[in-house]
PDB file of C-alpha atoms in Angstrom:
ATOM      1  CA  MET A  29       0.000   0.000   0.000  1.00  0.00           C
ATOM      2  CA  ILE A  30       1.349   3.389  -1.038  1.00  0.00           C
ATOM      3  CA  GLU A  31       0.510   6.238   1.312  1.00  0.00           C
ATOM      4  CA  ARG A  32       0.262   9.633  -0.330  1.00  0.00           C
ATOM      5  CA  TYR A  33       1.431  12.809   1.361  1.00  0.00           C
ATOM      6  CA  LEU A  34       0.172  16.242   0.375  1.00  0.00           C
ATOM      7  CA  GLU A  35       3.121  16.540  -2.031  1.00  0.00           C
ATOM      8  CA  ASP A  36       1.920  13.440  -3.917  1.00  0.00           C
ATOM      9  CA  PHE A  37      -1.443  14.983  -4.870  1.00  0.00           C
ATOM     10  CA  THR A  38      -1.801  17.227  -7.928  1.00  0.00           C
ATOM     11  CA  VAL A  39      -4.725  19.137  -9.376  1.00  0.00           C
ATOM     12  CA  GLY A  40      -6.461  17.080 -12.062  1.00  0.00           C
ATOM     13  CA  GLN A  41      -5.403  13.716 -10.631  1.00  0.00           C
ATOM     14  CA  ILE A  42      -8.185  11.122 -10.995  1.00  0.00           C
ATOM     15  CA  PHE A  43      -8.889   8.035  -8.905  1.00  0.00           C
ATOM     16  CA  GLY A  44     -11.330   5.200  -9.523  1.00  0.00           C
ATOM     17  CA  SER A  45     -12.617   2.610  -7.065  1.00  0.00           C
ATOM     18  CA  GLY A  46     -13.894  -0.902  -6.723  1.00  0.00           C
ATOM     19  CA  ARG A  47     -17.616  -1.636  -6.928  1.00  0.00           C
ATOM     20  CA  ILE A  48     -20.393  -2.413  -4.449  1.00  0.00           C
ATOM     21  CA  VAL A  49     -23.659  -4.105  -5.383  1.00  0.00           C
ATOM     22  CA  VAL A  50     -26.463  -2.673  -3.245  1.00  0.00           C
ATOM     23  CA  GLU A  51     -28.553  -5.537  -1.899  1.00  0.00           C
ATOM     24  CA  LYS A  52     -32.209  -5.009  -1.015  1.00  0.00           C
ATOM     25  CA  GLU A  53     -31.712  -6.491   2.434  1.00  0.00           C
ATOM     26  CA  ASP A  54     -28.814  -4.123   3.128  1.00  0.00           C
ATOM     27  CA  ILE A  55     -30.999  -1.139   2.178  1.00  0.00           C
ATOM     28  CA  LYS A  56     -33.648  -2.269   4.649  1.00  0.00           C
ATOM     29  CA  ALA A  57     -31.174  -3.116   7.428  1.00  0.00           C
ATOM     30  CA  PHE A  58     -29.433   0.271   7.233  1.00  0.00           C
ATOM     31  CA  ALA A  59     -32.794   2.054   7.172  1.00  0.00           C
ATOM     32  CA  ALA A  60     -34.158   0.087  10.125  1.00  0.00           C
ATOM     33  CA  LYS A  61     -31.235   1.301  12.210  1.00  0.00           C
ATOM     34  CA  PHE A  62     -30.665   4.852  10.977  1.00  0.00           C
ATOM     35  CA  ASP A  63     -33.428   6.057   8.622  1.00  0.00           C
ATOM     36  CA  PRO A  64     -36.684   4.168   9.290  1.00  0.00           C
ATOM     37  CA  GLN A  65     -38.932   5.765   6.672  1.00  0.00           C
ATOM     38  CA  PRO A  66     -41.352   3.763   4.463  1.00  0.00           C
ATOM     39  CA  PHE A  67     -39.506   4.397   1.173  1.00  0.00           C
ATOM     40  CA  HIS A  68     -36.332   2.841   2.611  1.00  0.00           C
ATOM     41  CA  LEU A  69     -37.991  -0.067   4.451  1.00  0.00           C
ATOM     42  CA  ASP A  70     -40.698  -1.706   2.360  1.00  0.00           C
ATOM     43  CA  GLU A  71     -41.401  -2.061  -1.378  1.00  0.00           C
ATOM     44  CA  ALA A  72     -45.185  -1.783  -1.101  1.00  0.00           C
ATOM     45  CA  ALA A  73     -45.114   1.226   1.220  1.00  0.00           C
ATOM     46  CA  ALA A  74     -42.497   2.883  -1.017  1.00  0.00           C
ATOM     47  CA  HIS A  75     -44.676   2.690  -4.115  1.00  0.00           C
ATOM     48  CA  ASP A  76     -46.806   5.730  -3.326  1.00  0.00           C
ATOM     49  CA  THR A  77     -43.991   7.947  -2.016  1.00  0.00           C
ATOM     50  CA  ILE A  78     -41.834  10.551  -3.735  1.00  0.00           C
ATOM     51  CA  PHE A  79     -39.375   7.748  -4.608  1.00  0.00           C
ATOM     52  CA  GLY A  80     -41.987   5.556  -6.343  1.00  0.00           C
ATOM     53  CA  GLY A  81     -40.291   2.434  -5.008  1.00  0.00           C
ATOM     54  CA  LEU A  82     -37.692   1.197  -2.540  1.00  0.00           C
ATOM     55  CA  ALA A  83     -34.589   3.398  -2.426  1.00  0.00           C
ATOM     56  CA  ALA A  84     -31.479   3.424  -0.253  1.00  0.00           C
ATOM     57  CA  SER A  85     -31.160   6.080   2.435  1.00  0.00           C
ATOM     58  CA  GLY A  86     -28.870   8.849   1.212  1.00  0.00           C
ATOM     59  CA  TRP A  87     -26.776   8.234   4.325  1.00  0.00           C
ATOM     60  CA  HIS A  88     -26.390   4.609   3.287  1.00  0.00           C
ATOM     61  CA  THR A  89     -25.160   5.793  -0.113  1.00  0.00           C
ATOM     62  CA  ALA A  90     -22.753   8.143   1.672  1.00  0.00           C
ATOM     63  CA  ALA A  91     -21.518   5.312   3.913  1.00  0.00           C
ATOM     64  CA  MET A  92     -21.005   2.937   0.951  1.00  0.00           C
ATOM     65  CA  THR A  93     -19.157   5.737  -0.844  1.00  0.00           C
ATOM     66  CA  MET A  94     -16.846   6.074   2.160  1.00  0.00           C
ATOM     67  CA  ARG A  95     -16.132   2.349   2.074  1.00  0.00           C
ATOM     68  CA  LEU A  96     -15.201   2.561  -1.610  1.00  0.00           C
ATOM     69  CA  LEU A  97     -12.962   5.572  -0.862  1.00  0.00           C
ATOM     70  CA  VAL A  98     -11.153   3.810   1.988  1.00  0.00           C
ATOM     71  CA  ASP A  99     -10.571   0.760  -0.224  1.00  0.00           C
ATOM     72  CA  SER A 100      -9.420   2.857  -3.213  1.00  0.00           C
ATOM     73  CA  GLU A 101      -5.877   3.832  -4.191  1.00  0.00           C
ATOM     74  CA  ILE A 102      -6.247   7.364  -2.814  1.00  0.00           C
ATOM     75  CA  LYS A 103      -4.670   6.410   0.556  1.00  0.00           C
ATOM     76  CA  PRO A 104      -3.776   9.811   2.026  1.00  0.00           C
ATOM     77  CA  ALA A 105      -1.105   9.622   4.725  1.00  0.00           C
ATOM     78  CA  GLY A 106      -2.895   9.921   8.049  1.00  0.00           C
ATOM     79  CA  GLY A 107      -6.159   8.578   6.621  1.00  0.00           C
ATOM     80  CA  ILE A 108      -9.208  10.030   4.863  1.00  0.00           C
ATOM     81  CA  VAL A 109     -10.250  12.837   7.194  1.00  0.00           C
ATOM     82  CA  GLY A 110     -12.932  15.269   6.059  1.00  0.00           C
ATOM     83  CA  ALA A 111     -12.769  18.881   7.257  1.00  0.00           C
ATOM     84  CA  GLY A 112     -16.013  19.845   5.525  1.00  0.00           C
ATOM     85  CA  PHE A 113     -17.834  19.871   2.207  1.00  0.00           C
ATOM     86  CA  ASP A 114     -18.304  22.523  -0.466  1.00  0.00           C
ATOM     87  CA  GLU A 115     -21.045  20.494  -2.120  1.00  0.00           C
ATOM     88  CA  PHE A 116     -23.028  17.419  -1.158  1.00  0.00           C
ATOM     89  CA  ARG A 117     -26.123  16.149  -2.962  1.00  0.00           C
ATOM     90  CA  TRP A 118     -27.960  13.070  -4.162  1.00  0.00           C
ATOM     91  CA  PRO A 119     -29.137  13.690  -7.763  1.00  0.00           C
ATOM     92  CA  ARG A 120     -31.116  10.413  -7.999  1.00  0.00           C
ATOM     93  CA  PRO A 121     -32.045   7.464  -5.803  1.00  0.00           C
ATOM     94  CA  VAL A 122     -30.042   4.250  -5.362  1.00  0.00           C
ATOM     95  CA  ARG A 123     -32.204   1.180  -6.070  1.00  0.00           C
ATOM     96  CA  PRO A 124     -31.881  -2.460  -5.000  1.00  0.00           C
ATOM     97  CA  GLY A 125     -29.419  -4.214  -7.314  1.00  0.00           C
ATOM     98  CA  ASP A 126     -27.588  -1.037  -8.329  1.00  0.00           C
ATOM     99  CA  GLU A 127     -23.811  -1.374  -8.617  1.00  0.00           C
ATOM    100  CA  LEU A 128     -21.896   1.652  -7.363  1.00  0.00           C
ATOM    101  CA  ARG A 129     -18.411   2.900  -8.157  1.00  0.00           C
ATOM    102  CA  LEU A 130     -16.546   6.196  -7.696  1.00  0.00           C
ATOM    103  CA  GLU A 131     -14.749   8.747  -9.793  1.00  0.00           C
ATOM    104  CA  SER A 132     -12.665  11.160  -7.714  1.00  0.00           C
ATOM    105  CA  GLU A 133     -10.809  14.204  -9.021  1.00  0.00           C
ATOM    106  CA  VAL A 134      -8.396  16.411  -7.115  1.00  0.00           C
ATOM    107  CA  LEU A 135      -9.516  20.045  -7.528  1.00  0.00           C
ATOM    108  CA  ASP A 136      -7.064  21.837  -5.247  1.00  0.00           C
ATOM    109  CA  VAL A 137      -3.954  21.136  -3.159  1.00  0.00           C
ATOM    110  CA  ARG A 138      -2.735  23.606  -0.567  1.00  0.00           C
ATOM    111  CA  PRO A 139      -0.486  23.587   2.491  1.00  0.00           C
ATOM    112  CA  SER A 140      -1.920  24.847   5.762  1.00  0.00           C
ATOM    113  CA  GLN A 141      -0.736  28.293   6.827  1.00  0.00           C
ATOM    114  CA  SER A 142      -1.200  27.579  10.517  1.00  0.00           C
ATOM    115  CA  ARG A 143      -0.201  23.893  10.700  1.00  0.00           C
ATOM    116  CA  PRO A 144       3.060  23.340   8.834  1.00  0.00           C
ATOM    117  CA  HIS A 145       2.890  19.536   9.011  1.00  0.00           C
ATOM    118  CA  GLN A 146      -0.409  19.291   7.129  1.00  0.00           C
ATOM    119  CA  GLY A 147      -2.476  20.665   4.274  1.00  0.00           C
ATOM    120  CA  LEU A 148      -5.812  20.330   2.540  1.00  0.00           C
ATOM    121  CA  ILE A 149      -6.874  18.765  -0.706  1.00  0.00           C
ATOM    122  CA  LYS A 150     -10.236  19.518  -2.268  1.00  0.00           C
ATOM    123  CA  MET A 151     -11.631  16.452  -4.020  1.00  0.00           C
ATOM    124  CA  ARG A 152     -14.827  15.930  -5.980  1.00  0.00           C
ATOM    125  CA  THR A 153     -16.101  12.362  -5.574  1.00  0.00           C
ATOM    126  CA  THR A 154     -18.977  11.279  -7.796  1.00  0.00           C
ATOM    127  CA  THR A 155     -20.763   8.026  -6.968  1.00  0.00           C
ATOM    128  CA  LEU A 156     -22.101   6.425 -10.172  1.00  0.00           C
ATOM    129  CA  ASN A 157     -24.529   3.575 -10.738  1.00  0.00           C
ATOM    130  CA  GLN A 158     -24.098   0.761 -13.270  1.00  0.00           C
ATOM    131  CA  VAL A 159     -25.365   2.957 -16.128  1.00  0.00           C
ATOM    132  CA  ASP A 160     -22.997   5.793 -15.225  1.00  0.00           C
ATOM    133  CA  GLN A 161     -25.636   8.055 -13.673  1.00  0.00           C
ATOM    134  CA  PRO A 162     -24.453  10.097 -10.670  1.00  0.00           C
ATOM    135  CA  VAL A 163     -26.259   9.138  -7.454  1.00  0.00           C
ATOM    136  CA  GLN A 164     -24.106  11.267  -5.143  1.00  0.00           C
ATOM    137  CA  VAL A 165     -21.799  14.220  -5.746  1.00  0.00           C
ATOM    138  CA  MET A 166     -19.598  15.578  -2.986  1.00  0.00           C
ATOM    139  CA  ILE A 167     -16.762  18.061  -2.940  1.00  0.00           C
ATOM    140  CA  ALA A 168     -14.813  17.409   0.228  1.00  0.00           C
ATOM    141  CA  ASN A 169     -11.916  19.184   1.873  1.00  0.00           C
ATOM    142  CA  LEU A 170      -9.575  16.541   3.251  1.00  0.00           C
ATOM    143  CA  VAL A 171      -6.800  17.018   5.791  1.00  0.00           C
ATOM    144  CA  VAL A 172      -3.582  15.405   4.469  1.00  0.00           C
ATOM    145  CA  LEU A 173      -0.185  15.150   6.174  1.00  0.00           C
ATOM    146  CA  ARG A 174       2.831  16.754   4.507  1.00  0.00           C
ATOM    147  CA  ARG A 175       5.871  14.668   3.715  1.00  0.00           C
ATOM    148  CA  PRO A 176       8.274  15.058   6.624  1.00  0.00           C
ATOM    149  CA  GLY A 177      10.928  17.651   5.761  1.00  0.00           C
ATOM    150  CA  SER A 178       9.015  19.278   2.877  1.00  0.00           C
ATOM    151  CA  SER A 179       8.468  23.028   2.641  1.00  0.00           C
ATOM    152  CA  ALA A 180       5.440  25.070   1.630  1.00  0.00           C
ATOM    153  CA  SER A 181       7.210  26.502  -1.407  1.00  0.00           C
ATOM    154  CA  ALA A 182       7.809  23.031  -2.833  1.00  0.00           C
ATOM    155  CA  ILE A 183       4.072  22.530  -3.125  1.00  0.00           C
ATOM    156  CA  GLN A 184       3.094  25.953  -4.270  1.00  0.00           C
ATOM    157  CA  GLY A 185       5.581  25.566  -7.123  1.00  0.00           C
ATOM    158  CA  ARG A 186       3.648  22.561  -8.468  1.00  0.00           C
ATOM    159  CA  GLY A 187       0.394  24.584  -8.620  1.00  0.00           C
TER     160      GLY A 187
ATOM    161  CA  MET B  26     -48.325  11.731  15.036  1.00  0.00           C
ATOM    162  CA  ILE B  27     -48.836  15.129  13.388  1.00  0.00           C
ATOM    163  CA  GLU B  28     -47.631  15.377   9.806  1.00  0.00           C
ATOM    164  CA  ARG B  29     -46.550  18.851   8.751  1.00  0.00           C
ATOM    165  CA  TYR B  30     -47.171  20.215   5.278  1.00  0.00           C
ATOM    166  CA  LEU B  31     -45.137  23.055   3.801  1.00  0.00           C
ATOM    167  CA  GLU B  32     -47.765  25.492   5.123  1.00  0.00           C
ATOM    168  CA  ASP B  33     -47.079  24.296   8.681  1.00  0.00           C
ATOM    169  CA  PHE B  34     -43.425  25.349   8.642  1.00  0.00           C
ATOM    170  CA  THR B  35     -42.360  28.915   9.421  1.00  0.00           C
ATOM    171  CA  VAL B  36     -38.989  30.646   9.453  1.00  0.00           C
ATOM    172  CA  GLY B  37     -37.515  30.611  12.949  1.00  0.00           C
ATOM    173  CA  GLN B  38     -39.345  27.461  14.059  1.00  0.00           C
ATOM    174  CA  ILE B  39     -37.141  25.304  16.320  1.00  0.00           C
ATOM    175  CA  PHE B  40     -37.257  21.562  16.898  1.00  0.00           C
ATOM    176  CA  GLY B  41     -35.405  19.448  19.454  1.00  0.00           C
ATOM    177  CA  SER B  42     -34.889  15.696  19.488  1.00  0.00           C
ATOM    178  CA  GLY B  43     -34.395  12.680  21.679  1.00  0.00           C
ATOM    179  CA  ARG B  44     -30.896  11.543  22.638  1.00  0.00           C
ATOM    180  CA  ILE B  45     -28.552   8.752  21.555  1.00  0.00           C
ATOM    181  CA  VAL B  46     -25.640   7.490  23.640  1.00  0.00           C
ATOM    182  CA  VAL B  47     -22.787   6.500  21.329  1.00  0.00           C
ATOM    183  CA  GLU B  48     -21.453   3.124  22.423  1.00  0.00           C
ATOM    184  CA  LYS B  49     -17.856   2.151  21.714  1.00  0.00           C
ATOM    185  CA  GLU B  50     -18.905  -1.117  20.124  1.00  0.00           C
ATOM    186  CA  ASP B  51     -21.309   0.712  17.780  1.00  0.00           C
ATOM    187  CA  ILE B  52     -18.496   3.025  16.659  1.00  0.00           C
ATOM    188  CA  LYS B  53     -16.338   0.009  15.812  1.00  0.00           C
ATOM    189  CA  ALA B  54     -19.146  -1.941  14.121  1.00  0.00           C
ATOM    190  CA  PHE B  55     -20.135   0.961  11.854  1.00  0.00           C
ATOM    191  CA  ALA B  56     -16.485   1.573  10.976  1.00  0.00           C
ATOM    192  CA  ALA B  57     -15.788  -2.094  10.229  1.00  0.00           C
ATOM    193  CA  LYS B  58     -18.567  -2.016   7.625  1.00  0.00           C
ATOM    194  CA  PHE B  59     -18.268   1.469   6.131  1.00  0.00           C
ATOM    195  CA  ASP B  60     -15.148   3.329   7.293  1.00  0.00           C
ATOM    196  CA  PRO B  61     -12.424   0.869   8.322  1.00  0.00           C
ATOM    197  CA  GLN B  62      -9.681   3.290   9.372  1.00  0.00           C
ATOM    198  CA  PRO B  63      -7.561   2.851  12.527  1.00  0.00           C
ATOM    199  CA  PHE B  64      -8.954   5.896  14.380  1.00  0.00           C
ATOM    200  CA  HIS B  65     -12.497   4.456  14.125  1.00  0.00           C
ATOM    201  CA  LEU B  66     -11.626   0.820  14.846  1.00  0.00           C
ATOM    202  CA  ASP B  67      -9.155   0.497  17.697  1.00  0.00           C
ATOM    203  CA  GLU B  68      -8.255   2.588  20.752  1.00  0.00           C
ATOM    204  CA  ALA B  69      -4.533   1.829  20.677  1.00  0.00           C
ATOM    205  CA  ALA B  70      -4.172   2.439  16.938  1.00  0.00           C
ATOM    206  CA  ALA B  71      -6.197   5.659  17.244  1.00  0.00           C
ATOM    207  CA  HIS B  72      -3.854   7.145  19.833  1.00  0.00           C
ATOM    208  CA  ASP B  73      -1.204   8.320  17.396  1.00  0.00           C
ATOM    209  CA  THR B  74      -3.595   9.621  14.722  1.00  0.00           C
ATOM    210  CA  ILE B  75      -5.017  13.088  14.079  1.00  0.00           C
ATOM    211  CA  PHE B  76      -7.941  12.184  16.386  1.00  0.00           C
ATOM    212  CA  GLY B  77      -5.706  11.251  19.348  1.00  0.00           C
ATOM    213  CA  GLY B  78      -8.106   8.463  20.311  1.00  0.00           C
ATOM    214  CA  LEU B  79     -11.086   6.460  19.129  1.00  0.00           C
ATOM    215  CA  ALA B  80     -13.680   8.610  17.301  1.00  0.00           C
ATOM    216  CA  ALA B  81     -16.882   7.810  15.435  1.00  0.00           C
ATOM    217  CA  SER B  82     -16.857   7.963  11.647  1.00  0.00           C
ATOM    218  CA  GLY B  83     -18.420  11.230  10.503  1.00  0.00           C
ATOM    219  CA  TRP B  84     -20.846   9.130   8.458  1.00  0.00           C
ATOM    220  CA  HIS B  85     -21.863   7.330  11.621  1.00  0.00           C
ATOM    221  CA  THR B  86     -22.555  10.708  13.239  1.00  0.00           C
ATOM    222  CA  ALA B  87     -24.573  11.678  10.147  1.00  0.00           C
ATOM    223  CA  ALA B  88     -26.543   8.422  10.293  1.00  0.00           C
ATOM    224  CA  MET B  89     -27.288   8.816  14.024  1.00  0.00           C
ATOM    225  CA  THR B  90     -28.366  12.396  13.328  1.00  0.00           C
ATOM    226  CA  MET B  91     -30.793  11.102  10.708  1.00  0.00           C
ATOM    227  CA  ARG B  92     -32.248   8.649  13.201  1.00  0.00           C
ATOM    228  CA  LEU B  93     -32.814  11.470  15.706  1.00  0.00           C
ATOM    229  CA  LEU B  94     -34.444  13.580  12.955  1.00  0.00           C
ATOM    230  CA  VAL B  95     -36.800  10.781  11.882  1.00  0.00           C
ATOM    231  CA  ASP B  96     -37.819  10.201  15.511  1.00  0.00           C
ATOM    232  CA  SER B  97     -38.280  13.936  16.214  1.00  0.00           C
ATOM    233  CA  GLU B  98     -41.450  16.030  16.004  1.00  0.00           C
ATOM    234  CA  ILE B  99     -40.458  17.542  12.632  1.00  0.00           C
ATOM    235  CA  LYS B 100     -42.486  14.929  10.674  1.00  0.00           C
ATOM    236  CA  PRO B 101     -42.757  16.550   7.232  1.00  0.00           C
ATOM    237  CA  ALA B 102     -45.637  15.152   5.146  1.00  0.00           C
ATOM    238  CA  GLY B 103     -44.062  12.772   2.634  1.00  0.00           C
ATOM    239  CA  GLY B 104     -41.051  12.092   4.844  1.00  0.00           C
ATOM    240  CA  ILE B 105     -37.635  13.677   5.428  1.00  0.00           C
ATOM    241  CA  VAL B 106     -36.210  13.887   1.906  1.00  0.00           C
ATOM    242  CA  GLY B 107     -33.000  15.830   1.331  1.00  0.00           C
ATOM    243  CA  ALA B 108     -32.502  17.644  -1.971  1.00  0.00           C
ATOM    244  CA  GLY B 109     -29.009  18.832  -1.086  1.00  0.00           C
ATOM    245  CA  PHE B 110     -26.969  20.677   1.485  1.00  0.00           C
ATOM    246  CA  ASP B 111     -25.747  24.252   1.720  1.00  0.00           C
ATOM    247  CA  GLU B 112     -23.375  23.363   4.536  1.00  0.00           C
ATOM    248  CA  PHE B 113     -22.157  20.116   6.051  1.00  0.00           C
ATOM    249  CA  ARG B 114     -19.266  19.806   8.480  1.00  0.00           C
ATOM    250  CA  TRP B 115     -17.999  18.045  11.560  1.00  0.00           C
ATOM    251  CA  PRO B 116     -16.443  20.647  13.909  1.00  0.00           C
ATOM    252  CA  ARG B 117     -15.168  18.061  16.424  1.00  0.00           C
ATOM    253  CA  PRO B 118     -15.043  14.291  16.884  1.00  0.00           C
ATOM    254  CA  VAL B 119     -17.682  12.122  18.540  1.00  0.00           C
ATOM    255  CA  ARG B 120     -16.167   9.959  21.293  1.00  0.00           C
ATOM    256  CA  PRO B 121     -17.308   6.719  22.919  1.00  0.00           C
ATOM    257  CA  GLY B 122     -19.899   7.502  25.596  1.00  0.00           C
ATOM    258  CA  ASP B 123     -20.946  10.841  24.072  1.00  0.00           C
ATOM    259  CA  GLU B 124     -24.676  11.574  24.214  1.00  0.00           C
ATOM    260  CA  LEU B 125     -26.014  13.291  21.092  1.00  0.00           C
ATOM    261  CA  ARG B 126     -29.089  15.443  20.563  1.00  0.00           C
ATOM    262  CA  LEU B 127     -30.257  17.849  17.862  1.00  0.00           C
ATOM    263  CA  GLU B 128     -31.316  21.441  17.548  1.00  0.00           C
ATOM    264  CA  SER B 129     -33.013  22.200  14.221  1.00  0.00           C
ATOM    265  CA  GLU B 130     -34.091  25.641  13.011  1.00  0.00           C
ATOM    266  CA  VAL B 131     -36.152  26.424   9.913  1.00  0.00           C
ATOM    267  CA  LEU B 132     -34.270  29.057   7.888  1.00  0.00           C
ATOM    268  CA  ASP B 133     -36.473  29.310   4.789  1.00  0.00           C
ATOM    269  CA  VAL B 134     -39.827  28.055   3.451  1.00  0.00           C
ATOM    270  CA  ARG B 135     -40.713  28.327  -0.220  1.00  0.00           C
ATOM    271  CA  PRO B 136     -43.148  26.728  -2.646  1.00  0.00           C
ATOM    272  CA  SER B 137     -41.732  25.115  -5.778  1.00  0.00           C
ATOM    273  CA  GLN B 138     -42.264  27.119  -8.956  1.00  0.00           C
ATOM    274  CA  SER B 139     -42.268  24.038 -11.184  1.00  0.00           C
ATOM    275  CA  ARG B 140     -44.024  21.492  -8.922  1.00  0.00           C
ATOM    276  CA  PRO B 141     -47.186  23.028  -7.443  1.00  0.00           C
ATOM    277  CA  HIS B 142     -47.801  20.173  -4.992  1.00  0.00           C
ATOM    278  CA  GLN B 143     -44.485  20.578  -3.183  1.00  0.00           C
ATOM    279  CA  GLY B 144     -41.953  23.042  -1.824  1.00  0.00           C
ATOM    280  CA  LEU B 145     -38.620  23.284  -0.046  1.00  0.00           C
ATOM    281  CA  ILE B 146     -37.643  24.137   3.485  1.00  0.00           C
ATOM    282  CA  LYS B 147     -34.096  25.010   4.438  1.00  0.00           C
ATOM    283  CA  MET B 148     -33.213  23.719   7.877  1.00  0.00           C
ATOM    284  CA  ARG B 149     -30.052  23.983   9.959  1.00  0.00           C
ATOM    285  CA  THR B 150     -29.571  20.907  12.138  1.00  0.00           C
ATOM    286  CA  THR B 151     -26.827  21.035  14.733  1.00  0.00           C
ATOM    287  CA  THR B 152     -25.823  17.793  16.439  1.00  0.00           C
ATOM    288  CA  LEU B 153     -24.605  18.532  19.978  1.00  0.00           C
ATOM    289  CA  ASN B 154     -22.783  16.384  22.507  1.00  0.00           C
ATOM    290  CA  GLN B 155     -23.568  16.160  26.229  1.00  0.00           C
ATOM    291  CA  VAL B 156     -21.638  19.365  26.960  1.00  0.00           C
ATOM    292  CA  ASP B 157     -23.452  21.278  24.215  1.00  0.00           C
ATOM    293  CA  GLN B 158     -20.541  21.312  21.769  1.00  0.00           C
ATOM    294  CA  PRO B 159     -21.515  20.990  18.087  1.00  0.00           C
ATOM    295  CA  VAL B 160     -20.190  17.789  16.507  1.00  0.00           C
ATOM    296  CA  GLN B 161     -22.044  18.188  13.197  1.00  0.00           C
ATOM    297  CA  VAL B 162     -23.636  21.188  11.476  1.00  0.00           C
ATOM    298  CA  MET B 163     -25.713  20.741   8.354  1.00  0.00           C
ATOM    299  CA  ILE B 164     -27.969  23.078   6.420  1.00  0.00           C
ATOM    300  CA  ALA B 165     -30.264  20.881   4.347  1.00  0.00           C
ATOM    301  CA  ASN B 166     -32.860  21.662   1.714  1.00  0.00           C
ATOM    302  CA  LEU B 167     -35.793  19.323   2.290  1.00  0.00           C
ATOM    303  CA  VAL B 168     -38.612  18.533  -0.137  1.00  0.00           C
ATOM    304  CA  VAL B 169     -41.974  18.931   1.646  1.00  0.00           C
ATOM    305  CA  LEU B 170     -45.477  18.310   0.290  1.00  0.00           C
ATOM    306  CA  ARG B 171     -47.950  21.183   0.200  1.00  0.00           C
ATOM    307  CA  ARG B 172     -51.294  20.878   1.935  1.00  0.00           C
ATOM    308  CA  PRO B 173     -53.791  19.676  -0.684  1.00  0.00           C
ATOM    309  CA  GLY B 174     -55.793  22.652  -1.998  1.00  0.00           C
ATOM    310  CA  SER B 175     -53.334  25.342  -0.854  1.00  0.00           C
ATOM    311  CA  SER B 176     -51.988  28.027  -3.196  1.00  0.00           C
ATOM    312  CA  ALA B 177     -48.534  29.520  -3.585  1.00  0.00           C
ATOM    313  CA  SER B 178     -49.739  32.964  -2.510  1.00  0.00           C
ATOM    314  CA  ALA B 179     -50.948  31.597   0.811  1.00  0.00           C
ATOM    315  CA  ILE B 180     -47.391  30.677   1.699  1.00  0.00           C
ATOM    316  CA  GLN B 181     -45.628  33.665   0.292  1.00  0.00           C
ATOM    317  CA  GLY B 182     -47.941  35.860   2.384  1.00  0.00           C
ATOM    318  CA  ARG B 183     -46.581  34.287   5.587  1.00  0.00           C
ATOM    319  CA  GLY B 184     -43.064  35.438   4.619  1.00  0.00           C
TER     320      GLY B 184
END
């Protein structure tokens, strides 16, 4: 496993991911624990709701996305640690049987002014279903450790 | 259970919630499935990370927040359905034994121009720990059904 320091990320870099098939029973189990609403729990009850059928909780989609990120080749040194989000939305529902994968693009890389041993990368991660439709779009600011001994100017020069 | 239509929400309205105690084993179980990183899985491994000790996955905090929202008195007609977020961040970690509760405030209420039977409310939900420190802040845009027979002007007049 390669761990990437801040200096190893560049704007425009793209990462893929593995895939997760979303099982109906997993949708219901997640919902029963964290989001017990009819459209996430039961096919018949879901039919007459805004979703028109069973759909995964958005938080389940977010959690599966995190699993794909952790298992991907992104591997920031110090872990995947979110400082906040510039954008976060679910353009369409995730249905039973959908197969999800990620496309992540680095949008910005910058050293911290106040914490010389770390920096931030801004990354857009789009979660796509098996017909390449986005089901989640998030732009996250991630805290990433700097390579020991590096200087701020070394990064800014790569801009 | 009272269901609230768009017409029942007003700017400045505040909702509380029940409470959830975050058990150490729940932190580890959620992380094992969705966010298997050392600082969410193991006390010893977490010690030398950015969190300085075991912390819940942010997605676990988000999922517990959703459970508190669903169980609260907010009860929008048609369910709690997020269209997107204006803000979403985790100001500090959630630790084993923390007790979480919510404070939600309605920031905006508006009928949809294109879909006369529904509208949007903007709501800030702050997840607080047992010493009233925010651990998650989100501003969500929620799709809410309009009361059957109501008109757009009836809402706009409540401003």
